[in-house]
CSV table of C-alpha atoms in Angstrom, one decimal:
chain,number,residue,atom,x,y,z
A,149,MET,CA,0.0,0.0,0.0
A,150,LEU,CA,1.2,3.5,-0.8
A,151,PRO,CA,0.6,6.6,1.2
A,152,ALA,CA,-2.7,8.4,0.3
A,153,SER,CA,-2.2,11.3,-2.1
A,154,ALA,CA,-3.3,14.8,-1.6
A,155,GLY,CA,-6.5,15.9,-3.3
A,156,SER,CA,-9.0,13.7,-1.4
A,157,ALA,CA,-10.6,16.6,0.4
A,158,GLY,CA,-14.3,16.0,0.9
A,159,PHE,CA,-14.2,12.3,-0.2
A,160,ALA,CA,-16.2,9.9,1.9
A,161,LEU,CA,-16.8,6.2,0.9
A,162,ASP,CA,-20.3,5.5,-0.2
A,163,PRO,CA,-22.0,3.7,2.7
A,164,ARG,CA,-23.4,1.0,0.4
A,165,LEU,CA,-19.9,0.2,-0.8
A,166,GLU,CA,-18.6,0.2,2.7
A,167,ALA,CA,-21.4,-2.1,3.9
A,168,ASP,CA,-20.8,-4.7,1.2
A,169,THR,CA,-17.0,-4.9,1.4
A,170,LEU,CA,-14.0,-5.5,3.6
A,171,PRO,CA,-11.2,-2.8,3.5
A,172,VAL,CA,-7.9,-3.9,1.9
A,173,GLY,CA,-6.0,-0.6,1.9
A,174,ASP,CA,-5.2,2.5,0.0
A,175,LEU,CA,-3.3,3.0,-3.3
A,176,THR,CA,-2.1,6.4,-4.4
A,177,LEU,CA,-5.5,7.4,-5.9
A,178,SER,CA,-7.9,4.7,-4.8
A,179,CYS,CA,-9.2,2.8,-1.8
A,180,VAL,CA,-9.1,-1.0,-2.4
A,181,LEU,CA,-12.1,-3.0,-1.1
A,182,LEU,CA,-12.8,-6.7,-1.1
A,183,LEU,CA,-16.4,-7.4,-2.0
A,184,ASN,CA,-17.9,-9.6,0.7
A,185,ASP,CA,-19.2,-12.3,-1.6
A,186,ALA,CA,-17.5,-15.6,-1.4
A,187,ARG,CA,-18.8,-16.8,-4.8
A,188,PHE,CA,-16.4,-14.5,-6.7
A,189,PRO,CA,-12.9,-13.1,-5.9
A,190,TRP,CA,-13.9,-9.4,-6.4
A,191,LEU,CA,-11.9,-6.3,-5.6
A,192,VAL,CA,-13.3,-2.7,-6.0
A,193,LEU,CA,-11.2,0.4,-6.5
A,194,VAL,CA,-12.7,3.7,-5.4
A,195,PRO,CA,-10.8,6.8,-6.4
A,196,ARG,CA,-10.7,9.2,-3.4
A,197,ARG,CA,-12.2,12.1,-5.4
A,198,ALA,CA,-15.3,13.7,-4.0
A,199,ASP,CA,-18.2,13.9,-6.5
A,200,ALA,CA,-16.5,11.8,-9.2
A,201,ILE,CA,-19.2,9.7,-11.0
A,202,GLU,CA,-17.9,9.2,-14.5
A,203,LEU,CA,-14.3,8.4,-15.7
A,204,THR,CA,-14.5,11.7,-17.4
A,205,ASP,CA,-14.8,13.5,-14.0
A,206,LEU,CA,-11.2,12.7,-13.3
A,207,ALA,CA,-8.3,14.9,-14.3
A,208,GLU,CA,-6.0,13.4,-17.0
A,209,ALA,CA,-3.3,12.4,-14.5
A,210,GLU,CA,-5.8,10.9,-12.2
A,211,ALA,CA,-7.2,8.8,-15.0
A,212,GLU,CA,-3.7,7.6,-15.9
A,213,ALA,CA,-3.2,6.7,-12.2
A,214,LEU,CA,-6.5,4.8,-12.2
A,215,MET,CA,-5.5,2.8,-15.2
A,216,ARG,CA,-2.2,1.9,-13.5
A,217,GLU,CA,-4.1,0.9,-10.3
A,218,ILE,CA,-6.6,-1.2,-12.4
A,219,ARG,CA,-3.7,-3.1,-13.9
A,220,VAL,CA,-1.9,-3.6,-10.6
A,221,THR,CA,-5.2,-4.8,-9.2
A,222,ALA,CA,-5.7,-7.2,-12.1
A,223,ARG,CA,-2.2,-8.6,-11.5
A,224,VAL,CA,-2.9,-9.0,-7.7
A,225,MET,CA,-6.2,-10.8,-8.7
A,226,LEU,CA,-4.4,-13.1,-11.0
A,227,GLU,CA,-2.0,-14.0,-8.2
A,228,LEU,CA,-4.6,-14.1,-5.4
A,229,ALA,CA,-7.2,-16.3,-7.1
A,230,LYS,CA,-5.6,-17.6,-10.4
A,231,PRO,CA,-8.9,-16.9,-12.3
A,232,ASP,CA,-9.5,-17.9,-15.9
A,233,LYS,CA,-10.5,-14.3,-16.8
A,234,ILE,CA,-10.6,-10.9,-15.3
A,235,ASN,CA,-13.7,-8.7,-15.7
A,236,VAL,CA,-13.2,-4.9,-15.2
A,237,ALA,CA,-16.1,-2.6,-15.1
A,238,ALA,CA,-17.2,0.9,-14.0
A,239,LEU,CA,-21.0,0.9,-14.0
A,240,GLY,CA,-22.4,3.0,-11.2
A,241,ASN,CA,-26.1,2.6,-12.0
A,242,ARG,CA,-27.0,1.9,-8.4
A,243,VAL,CA,-24.1,3.5,-6.6
A,244,PRO,CA,-23.1,6.6,-8.5
A,245,GLN,CA,-19.8,7.2,-6.6
A,246,LEU,CA,-17.1,6.3,-9.2
A,247,HIS,CA,-15.8,2.7,-8.5
A,248,VAL,CA,-14.2,0.1,-10.6
A,249,HIS,CA,-14.9,-3.6,-10.2
A,250,VAL,CA,-11.9,-6.0,-10.8
A,251,ILE,CA,-13.4,-9.5,-10.7
A,252,GLY,CA,-11.7,-12.9,-11.0
A,253,ARG,CA,-13.9,-15.2,-13.1
A,254,PHE,CA,-13.8,-18.9,-13.4
A,255,ARG,CA,-15.4,-21.1,-16.1
A,256,SER,CA,-16.8,-23.0,-13.1
A,257,ASP,CA,-18.3,-20.0,-11.3
A,258,PRO,CA,-22.1,-19.6,-10.8
A,259,ALA,CA,-22.5,-16.8,-13.4
A,260,TRP,CA,-20.1,-17.8,-16.2
A,261,PRO,CA,-20.1,-16.7,-18.9
A,262,ALA,CA,-22.5,-14.0,-18.0
A,263,PRO,CA,-21.4,-11.0,-15.9
A,264,VAL,CA,-21.7,-11.4,-12.1
A,265,TRP,CA,-24.3,-8.7,-11.4
A,266,GLY,CA,-27.8,-9.7,-10.6
A,267,VAL,CA,-26.9,-13.5,-10.4
A,268,GLY,CA,-28.3,-15.1,-7.2
A,269,GLN,CA,-27.6,-13.7,-3.8
A,270,PRO,CA,-24.2,-12.7,-2.3
A,271,GLN,CA,-22.7,-15.2,0.1
A,272,PRO,CA,-20.7,-13.4,2.7
A,273,TYR,CA,-17.3,-14.9,3.7
A,274,PRO,CA,-16.9,-16.5,7.1
A,275,ASP,CA,-15.3,-13.7,9.2
A,276,HIS,CA,-11.9,-15.4,9.4
A,277,ALA,CA,-11.8,-16.2,5.7
A,278,GLY,CA,-12.7,-12.7,4.6
A,279,ALA,CA,-10.1,-11.1,6.9
A,280,THR,CA,-7.4,-13.5,5.7
A,281,LEU,CA,-8.2,-12.9,2.1
A,282,ALA,CA,-8.1,-9.1,2.5
A,283,GLU,CA,-4.8,-9.4,4.3
A,284,ARG,CA,-3.4,-11.6,1.6
A,285,ALA,CA,-4.6,-9.1,-1.0
A,286,ALA,CA,-2.9,-6.3,0.9
A,287,ALA,CA,0.4,-8.2,1.0
A,288,LEU,CA,0.2,-8.7,-2.7
A,289,PHE,CA,-0.4,-5.0,-3.3
A,290,ALA,CA,2.5,-4.2,-1.1
A,291,ALA,CA,4.8,-6.5,-3.1
A,292,ALA,CA,3.4,-5.3,-6.5
B,79,MET,CA,-10.4,9.8,-36.6
B,80,LEU,CA,-6.6,9.6,-36.2
B,81,PRO,CA,-4.3,7.6,-38.4
B,82,ALA,CA,-3.7,4.1,-37.2
B,83,SER,CA,-0.5,3.7,-35.2
B,84,ALA,CA,2.2,1.1,-35.9
B,85,GLY,CA,2.2,-2.0,-33.8
B,86,SER,CA,-1.0,-3.6,-35.1
B,87,ALA,CA,0.8,-6.4,-37.0
B,88,GLY,CA,-1.2,-9.6,-36.8
B,89,PHE,CA,-4.3,-7.9,-35.5
B,90,ALA,CA,-7.6,-9.1,-36.9
B,91,LEU,CA,-11.0,-8.1,-35.5
B,92,ASP,CA,-12.8,-11.0,-33.9
B,93,PRO,CA,-15.5,-12.1,-36.4
B,94,ARG,CA,-18.2,-12.1,-33.6
B,95,LEU,CA,-17.4,-8.4,-32.8
B,96,GLU,CA,-17.4,-7.7,-36.5
B,97,ALA,CA,-20.8,-9.4,-37.1
B,98,ASP,CA,-22.5,-7.6,-34.2
B,99,THR,CA,-21.4,-4.1,-35.0
B,100,LEU,CA,-21.1,-1.3,-37.5
B,101,PRO,CA,-17.7,0.3,-38.0
B,102,VAL,CA,-17.2,3.9,-36.8
B,103,GLY,CA,-13.5,4.4,-37.4
B,104,ASP,CA,-10.0,4.1,-36.0
B,105,LEU,CA,-8.4,5.9,-33.1
B,106,THR,CA,-4.7,5.8,-32.5
B,107,LEU,CA,-4.8,2.5,-30.6
B,108,SER,CA,-8.3,1.2,-31.1
B,109,CYS,CA,-11.0,0.4,-33.6
B,110,VAL,CA,-14.3,2.0,-32.7
B,111,LEU,CA,-17.5,0.0,-33.4
B,112,LEU,CA,-21.2,0.8,-32.9
B,113,LEU,CA,-23.0,-2.2,-31.5
B,114,ASN,CA,-26.0,-3.0,-33.7
B,115,ASP,CA,-28.6,-2.9,-30.9
B,116,ALA,CA,-31.0,0.0,-31.1
B,117,ARG,CA,-32.0,-0.5,-27.4
B,118,PHE,CA,-28.8,1.0,-26.1
B,119,PRO,CA,-26.3,3.6,-27.5
B,120,TRP,CA,-23.3,1.3,-27.3
B,121,LEU,CA,-19.7,1.8,-28.6
B,122,VAL,CA,-17.0,-0.7,-28.4
B,123,LEU,CA,-13.2,0.0,-28.5
B,124,VAL,CA,-10.9,-2.8,-29.7
B,125,PRO,CA,-7.2,-2.1,-29.3
B,126,ARG,CA,-5.4,-3.2,-32.5
B,127,ARG,CA,-3.0,-5.5,-30.6
B,128,ALA,CA,-2.9,-9.1,-31.7
B,129,ASP,CA,-3.5,-11.6,-28.9
B,130,ALA,CA,-4.4,-9.0,-26.2
B,131,ILE,CA,-7.0,-10.5,-23.9
B,132,GLU,CA,-6.5,-8.8,-20.5
B,133,LEU,CA,-5.7,-5.1,-19.8
B,134,THR,CA,-2.5,-6.3,-18.4
B,135,ASP,CA,-1.5,-7.6,-21.9
B,136,LEU,CA,-1.0,-4.0,-23.1
B,137,ALA,CA,2.3,-2.2,-22.6
B,138,GLU,CA,2.1,0.7,-20.2
B,139,ALA,CA,1.9,3.4,-22.9
B,140,GLU,CA,-0.8,1.4,-24.7
B,141,ALA,CA,-2.8,1.2,-21.5
B,142,GLU,CA,-2.5,5.0,-21.1
B,143,ALA,CA,-3.7,5.4,-24.7
B,144,LEU,CA,-6.6,3.1,-24.1
B,145,MET,CA,-7.7,5.2,-21.0
B,146,ARG,CA,-7.5,8.3,-23.1
B,147,GLU,CA,-9.6,6.7,-25.8
B,148,ILE,CA,-12.1,5.4,-23.3
B,149,ARG,CA,-12.6,8.9,-22.0
B,150,VAL,CA,-12.9,10.4,-25.4
B,151,THR,CA,-15.4,7.7,-26.3
B,152,ALA,CA,-17.4,8.5,-23.1
B,153,ARG,CA,-17.4,12.2,-24.0
B,154,VAL,CA,-18.6,11.3,-27.6
B,155,MET,CA,-21.3,9.1,-26.1
B,156,LEU,CA,-22.5,11.9,-23.8
B,157,GLU,CA,-22.8,14.2,-26.8
B,158,LEU,CA,-24.2,11.5,-29.1
B,159,ALA,CA,-27.0,10.2,-26.9
B,160,LYS,CA,-27.1,12.4,-23.8
B,161,PRO,CA,-27.4,9.4,-21.5
B,162,ASP,CA,-28.1,9.5,-17.7
B,163,LYS,CA,-25.0,7.3,-17.0
B,164,ILE,CA,-22.1,5.7,-18.8
B,165,ASN,CA,-21.2,2.1,-18.3
B,166,VAL,CA,-17.6,1.1,-19.1
B,167,ALA,CA,-16.5,-2.6,-19.1
B,168,ALA,CA,-13.9,-5.0,-20.3
B,169,LEU,CA,-15.4,-8.5,-19.8
B,170,GLY,CA,-14.4,-10.9,-22.6
B,171,ASN,CA,-15.9,-14.0,-21.2
B,172,ARG,CA,-17.5,-14.9,-24.5
B,173,VAL,CA,-15.2,-13.0,-26.9
B,174,PRO,CA,-11.6,-13.1,-25.5
B,175,GLN,CA,-10.2,-10.5,-27.8
B,176,LEU,CA,-9.6,-7.4,-25.6
B,177,HIS,CA,-12.5,-4.9,-26.1
B,178,VAL,CA,-14.0,-2.2,-24.0
B,179,HIS,CA,-17.8,-1.5,-23.9
B,180,VAL,CA,-18.8,2.2,-23.5
B,181,ILE,CA,-22.6,2.2,-23.1
B,182,GLY,CA,-24.9,5.0,-22.7
B,183,ARG,CA,-27.6,4.2,-20.1
B,184,PHE,CA,-31.0,5.7,-19.5
B,185,ARG,CA,-33.2,5.3,-16.4
B,186,SER,CA,-35.9,4.5,-19.0
B,187,ASP,CA,-33.9,1.8,-20.8
B,188,PRO,CA,-35.1,-1.9,-20.7
B,189,ALA,CA,-32.2,-3.1,-18.5
B,190,TRP,CA,-31.9,-0.2,-16.0
B,191,PRO,CA,-30.4,-0.3,-13.4
B,192,ALA,CA,-29.0,-3.8,-14.2
B,193,PRO,CA,-26.1,-4.1,-16.7
B,194,VAL,CA,-27.2,-4.6,-20.3
B,195,TRP,CA,-25.7,-8.0,-21.0
B,196,GLY,CA,-28.1,-10.9,-21.1
B,197,VAL,CA,-31.2,-8.7,-21.1
B,198,GLY,CA,-33.7,-9.6,-23.9
B,199,GLN,CA,-32.6,-9.8,-27.5
B,200,PRO,CA,-30.6,-7.3,-29.6
B,201,GLN,CA,-32.8,-5.2,-31.9
B,202,PRO,CA,-30.7,-4.3,-34.9
B,203,TYR,CA,-31.0,-0.7,-36.2
B,204,PRO,CA,-32.8,0.0,-39.4
B,205,ASP,CA,-30.0,0.2,-42.0
B,206,HIS,CA,-30.3,3.9,-42.6
B,207,ALA,CA,-30.5,4.7,-38.9
B,208,GLY,CA,-27.4,2.6,-38.0
B,209,ALA,CA,-25.3,4.1,-40.8
B,210,THR,CA,-26.4,7.7,-39.8
B,211,LEU,CA,-25.6,7.1,-36.1
B,212,ALA,CA,-22.2,5.6,-36.9
B,213,GLU,CA,-21.4,8.6,-39.2
B,214,ARG,CA,-22.5,11.0,-36.5
B,215,ALA,CA,-20.3,9.2,-33.9
B,216,ALA,CA,-17.4,9.4,-36.4
B,217,ALA,CA,-17.9,13.2,-36.8
B,218,LEU,CA,-17.9,13.6,-33.0
B,219,PHE,CA,-14.7,11.7,-32.7
B,220,ALA,CA,-13.1,13.8,-35.4
B,221,ALA,CA,-14.1,17.0,-33.5
B,222,ALA,CA,-13.0,15.6,-30.1
């Protein structure tokens, strides 16, 4: 994890994102969260920029930083879960605060080959498993 | 539209992407396609890099270029269709060739607030409407 950058004045994590996730740590631009759904290895990046909704709301340098962080997160996901495919998406239809999903997908997962959204119900991790996975992800980010 | 860059040796557009879309033109890195589904204003960027599947398969400078092109495409979409929200996604579960969806979403569209994939059946544009929309998109890219 890198130290948080300046420029995050007024940023507060959306309470729905906070409720559905476990914290992993902070990259230069973004908070990293682990979605609390054991069916899919699923990280979420949230740029700490108040009022950002669309990718076009970021400054050019912030957008470049976000692409770097998406790619680092994809590499962490490949090492963390060894998925068959990575899905990356910024949707925001329900939670407008700009956030980017980085999801590890398996040909054996319950949604494949469809996207994960709207399929069945989330299955929260057992507490110890969720905490361990978030710690392992944090260690991989630190080493990336 | 900008001239195609070098480095696209061996690239060929996936035949499924080609079959489902109308060509808009070429940006520096990516082909721009209009998905032939009148239910949603939907552009697709395909980086002309043979064998690229994940975002991590691009070189750093290519990834930066792709982020610039995603943001230009989002701005074109905002002007083209004036949507309520933009959805951006790189999934690739069915078509592995790296491609990025930039979809204009409306609160009134048939999938809102769910993602568009897997909802109902595509409704191809009438020929004249699809061609006109692709031309209008190309003009907006040229002016961007």
